[in-house]
Amino acid sequence: MTTRSKIIYTLTDEAPALATYSLLPVVKAFTASSDIAVETRDISLAGRILALFPEFLTDAQKQGDHLAELGALATTPEANIIKLPNISASVPQLKAAIKELQSQGYALPDYPDTGDSAEVRDIRSRYDKVKGSAVNPVLREGNSDRRAPLSVKNYARKHPHKMGAWAADSKSHVAHMSSGDFYGSEKAALIEANGSVKIELIGADGSTTVLKEKTSVLADEVLDCSVLSKKALRSFISAEIEDAKKQGVLFSVHLKATMMKVSDPIIFGQIVAEFYKSALDKHAAALQEAGFNLNNGIGDLYSSIKKLPADKQAEIEADIKAVYAERPALAMVNSDKGITNLHVPSDVIVDASMPAMIRDSGKMWNTAGELQDAKAVIPDRCYASIYQAVIEDCKANGAFNPTTMGSVPNVGLMAQKAEEYGSHDKTFQIQANGVVRVSDVNGKVLMEQQVEEGDIFRMCQTKDAPIQDWVKLAVNRARLSDTPAVFWLDPARAHDAEMIKKVEKYLKDHDTSGLDIRVLSPVEAIKFSLARIRDGKDTISVTGNVLRDYLTDLFPIMELGTSAKMLSIVPLMNGGGLFETGAGGSAPKHVQQLVEENFLRWDSLGEFLALAASLEHLGNTYNNPKALVLSKTLDEATGQFLDNDKSPARKVGGIDNRGSHFYLALYWAQALAAQTDDAALQAQFAPLAKALSDNEAKIVAELGAVQGKPAEIGGYYAPDKALTEKVMRPSETLNAALASLV
Ligand SMILES: NC(=O)C1=CN([C@@H]2O[C@H](COP(=O)(O)OP(=O)(O)OC[C@H]3O[C@@H](n4cnc5c(N)ncnc54)[C@H](OP(=O)(O)O)[C@@H]3O)[C@@H](O)[C@H]2O)C=CC1
Ligand SMILES: O=C(O)CCC(=O)C(=O)O
Ligand SMILES: [Mg+2]
């Protein structure tokens, strides 16, 4: 007898949420007889907003805080969570979601841009809890192991995606600052004993402002702090705008304004300010009156000026247009709709956008909808140089070849909000010139930074237990896959220098005999890894939190065409499992395509891989042999799925996400019918395998018949459940076959 064990499947946003309407019924039907409960929790942006404001909602509208519940679960050995990508909302997205919910009858307060009353501050601080990357850091109570399983790598070799050719004289390049950035100012401190630290600004006038009263610290953790100078940033941007114009390349900006939700919108805002300087300076007073916020992008200008008189609006719009004539051409997000790189801070996210540029011959889209060489502005030097190294490699050696290239899996440090991605509550835009001091409870100054008004100060924490776990994970991976592992750490950064000492120390806790484990700076590490992948060889990247994010889009996008095909496991430090699906995001473009032509090109391979890993974990932790049979057969089904190339096509006419789920169900049922480890499962699934295979043509036709026409799902952030279910489950024959199982 087994204990009834549970898998939590998360409900998120955009394309993955739509795909769930079709895939989850398959998962539930297949697991129902195996003593496995599959439950859902809503961590969508809309769901998280509703959970914030119970007093504004009717009883029927109220929603519990599922994210907090899962965050607590993630610290227990029982956790078994399948986490799909979710929206990390910028302010414009947050406002759009609020507006949509209000229109659906939820009496939520508006997001307050201005105002300082206690009530306004309370509302703003509640909304700020769902802003940016607010889900992943809560659930990620472990480090990450992201890789392309062999079957997926073999699939990519057999069915290579398109890679744009690279020209040796490509003008594309990365532009970064050479001083005044976070990289240049980083300081670090190793904490000796449990306690807390205080962050204060000592003004040049002698005044003291407490920036953060108390930050708890644990013995042996690494603290670091750094500053990005507003002045240096502005003069860097001004020079790069000139240079882009001179070279005739597109100007584009690549930040992580969603995950770095405090610092990067400010950097983005400064770039907007510099680019549109003449028009913004001229209309400064009117724009202030309209409530325009630079950090929300130039799109916010267009929506805020609607409040101004028509002639003023027209004047501002004309002056913005005139800017485009003087400035270099901007890289476009959507040239048909006139959406530029500087419209919204969440449209161009560095982890996905730089690899896409590299995949597309190093080019980005211009206003005519053509590809053109670009200057990719990544202001801070901490990680910018790795992309320049890839660009140089492609210029010298041409595009990478997916049929022959090796792989770069990643072991990433991320537990307990490690490094930059946990820095938001310790990041401040400085209000006056002076010195920021970080001191302990005895008043001993641990670190200090000279600052000027407008600079961004940030402090990060990296706990020791996660570092030890990360080193262990790296050694295990290197051993299991017999592959060299490289720690990407830069001795010139104060934080990394501390990390190198720890890595050297903790490697001694493991048997590393016969393993090739190195520590290289990011630029050396990427050069080493690139040379090896060109030779068809694999190299494990062992990185901190940011490079984990960047590399797990970069290499998969080059190797597999998309990071959606990645296996993405987070062994939680207290024994549970978090199974992320793919390594990419929630693909907003895909929703648009579904709504316009009832075609969803979302690839759920990441979900299939995560589910197999989750079932295996459940089988082992709850001694449930049926779960192990389900896992093994799901793996076989996924192999078959890849062999027969049943991934969604990109355009109407081929099978889409729903069709791909049908084939997974068919192959999974066939594998269950063929296995002999569990006779009951075999007997149960043989008729389903027969029904699905007998009706293959009919089901594919039913699924195909709906394509090519608009689909109505009744919302973007909070689609209507009944309408969406109808859209996502259009095959009566498939629905009836699945229903026969439960
Ligand atoms: N784990 C998480 O929760 C993550 C969340 N995000 C969030 O996702 C949102 C969008 O981010 P963005 O930077 O645009 O990156 P995305 O990864 O969502 O999208 C970039 C492009 O990648 C392709 N893609 C991604 N996933 C799939 C898939 N499963 N199947 C097929 N194609 C896929 C699509 O390209 P094409 O259409 O050309 O095929 C897509 O347009 C943001 O809110 C971001 O914060 C981002 C990363 C991780
Ligand atoms: O949490 C987020 O906003 C994005 C996460 C992400 O990009 C990743 O983990 O790869
Ligand atoms: Mg990412």
PDB file of C-alpha atoms in Angstrom, residues 26 30 633-634 637 662-675 681-682 684-693 738 741:
ATOM      1  CA  VAL A  26      -4.138  14.030 -20.111  1.00  0.00           C
ATOM      2  CA  PHE A  30      -3.066   8.928 -16.919  1.00  0.00           C
ATOM      3  CA  THR A 633       6.741   4.967 -20.179  1.00  0.00           C
ATOM      4  CA  LEU A 634       6.403   8.741 -20.427  1.00  0.00           C
ATOM      5  CA  ALA A 637       6.625   8.218 -25.269  1.00  0.00           C
ATOM      6  CA  PHE A 662      -2.692  13.990 -28.633  1.00  0.00           C
ATOM      7  CA  TYR A 663       0.447  12.270 -29.928  1.00  0.00           C
ATOM      8  CA  LEU A 664       2.035  12.256 -26.512  1.00  0.00           C
ATOM      9  CA  ALA A 665      -1.111  10.621 -25.092  1.00  0.00           C
ATOM     10  CA  LEU A 666      -1.127   8.064 -27.910  1.00  0.00           C
ATOM     11  CA  TYR A 667       2.529   7.104 -27.439  1.00  0.00           C
ATOM     12  CA  TRP A 668       2.239   7.099 -23.652  1.00  0.00           C
ATOM     13  CA  ALA A 669      -0.812   4.822 -23.787  1.00  0.00           C
ATOM     14  CA  GLN A 670       0.995   2.530 -26.228  1.00  0.00           C
ATOM     15  CA  ALA A 671       4.067   2.355 -23.983  1.00  0.00           C
ATOM     16  CA  LEU A 672       1.876   1.544 -20.971  1.00  0.00           C
ATOM     17  CA  ALA A 673       0.051  -1.118 -22.950  1.00  0.00           C
ATOM     18  CA  ALA A 674       3.363  -2.631 -24.034  1.00  0.00           C
ATOM     19  CA  GLN A 675       5.086  -2.765 -20.635  1.00  0.00           C
ATOM     20  CA  LEU A 681      -1.786  -0.448 -15.927  1.00  0.00           C
ATOM     21  CA  GLN A 682      -1.223  -2.579 -18.986  1.00  0.00           C
ATOM     22  CA  GLN A 684      -6.149  -0.290 -18.313  1.00  0.00           C
ATOM     23  CA  PHE A 685      -4.204   1.417 -21.090  1.00  0.00           C
ATOM     24  CA  ALA A 686      -4.433  -1.206 -23.855  1.00  0.00           C
ATOM     25  CA  PRO A 687      -7.984  -0.142 -24.809  1.00  0.00           C
ATOM     26  CA  LEU A 688      -7.036   3.538 -24.709  1.00  0.00           C
ATOM     27  CA  ALA A 689      -4.003   2.917 -26.922  1.00  0.00           C
ATOM     28  CA  LYS A 690      -6.290   1.133 -29.362  1.00  0.00           C
ATOM     29  CA  ALA A 691      -8.983   3.831 -29.270  1.00  0.00           C
ATOM     30  CA  LEU A 692      -6.463   6.627 -29.833  1.00  0.00           C
ATOM     31  CA  SER A 693      -4.634   4.842 -32.586  1.00  0.00           C
ATOM     32  CA  LEU A 738      -9.590  10.370 -21.984  1.00  0.00           C
ATOM     33  CA  LEU A 741     -10.024   6.395 -18.084  1.00  0.00           C
TER      34      LEU A 741
END
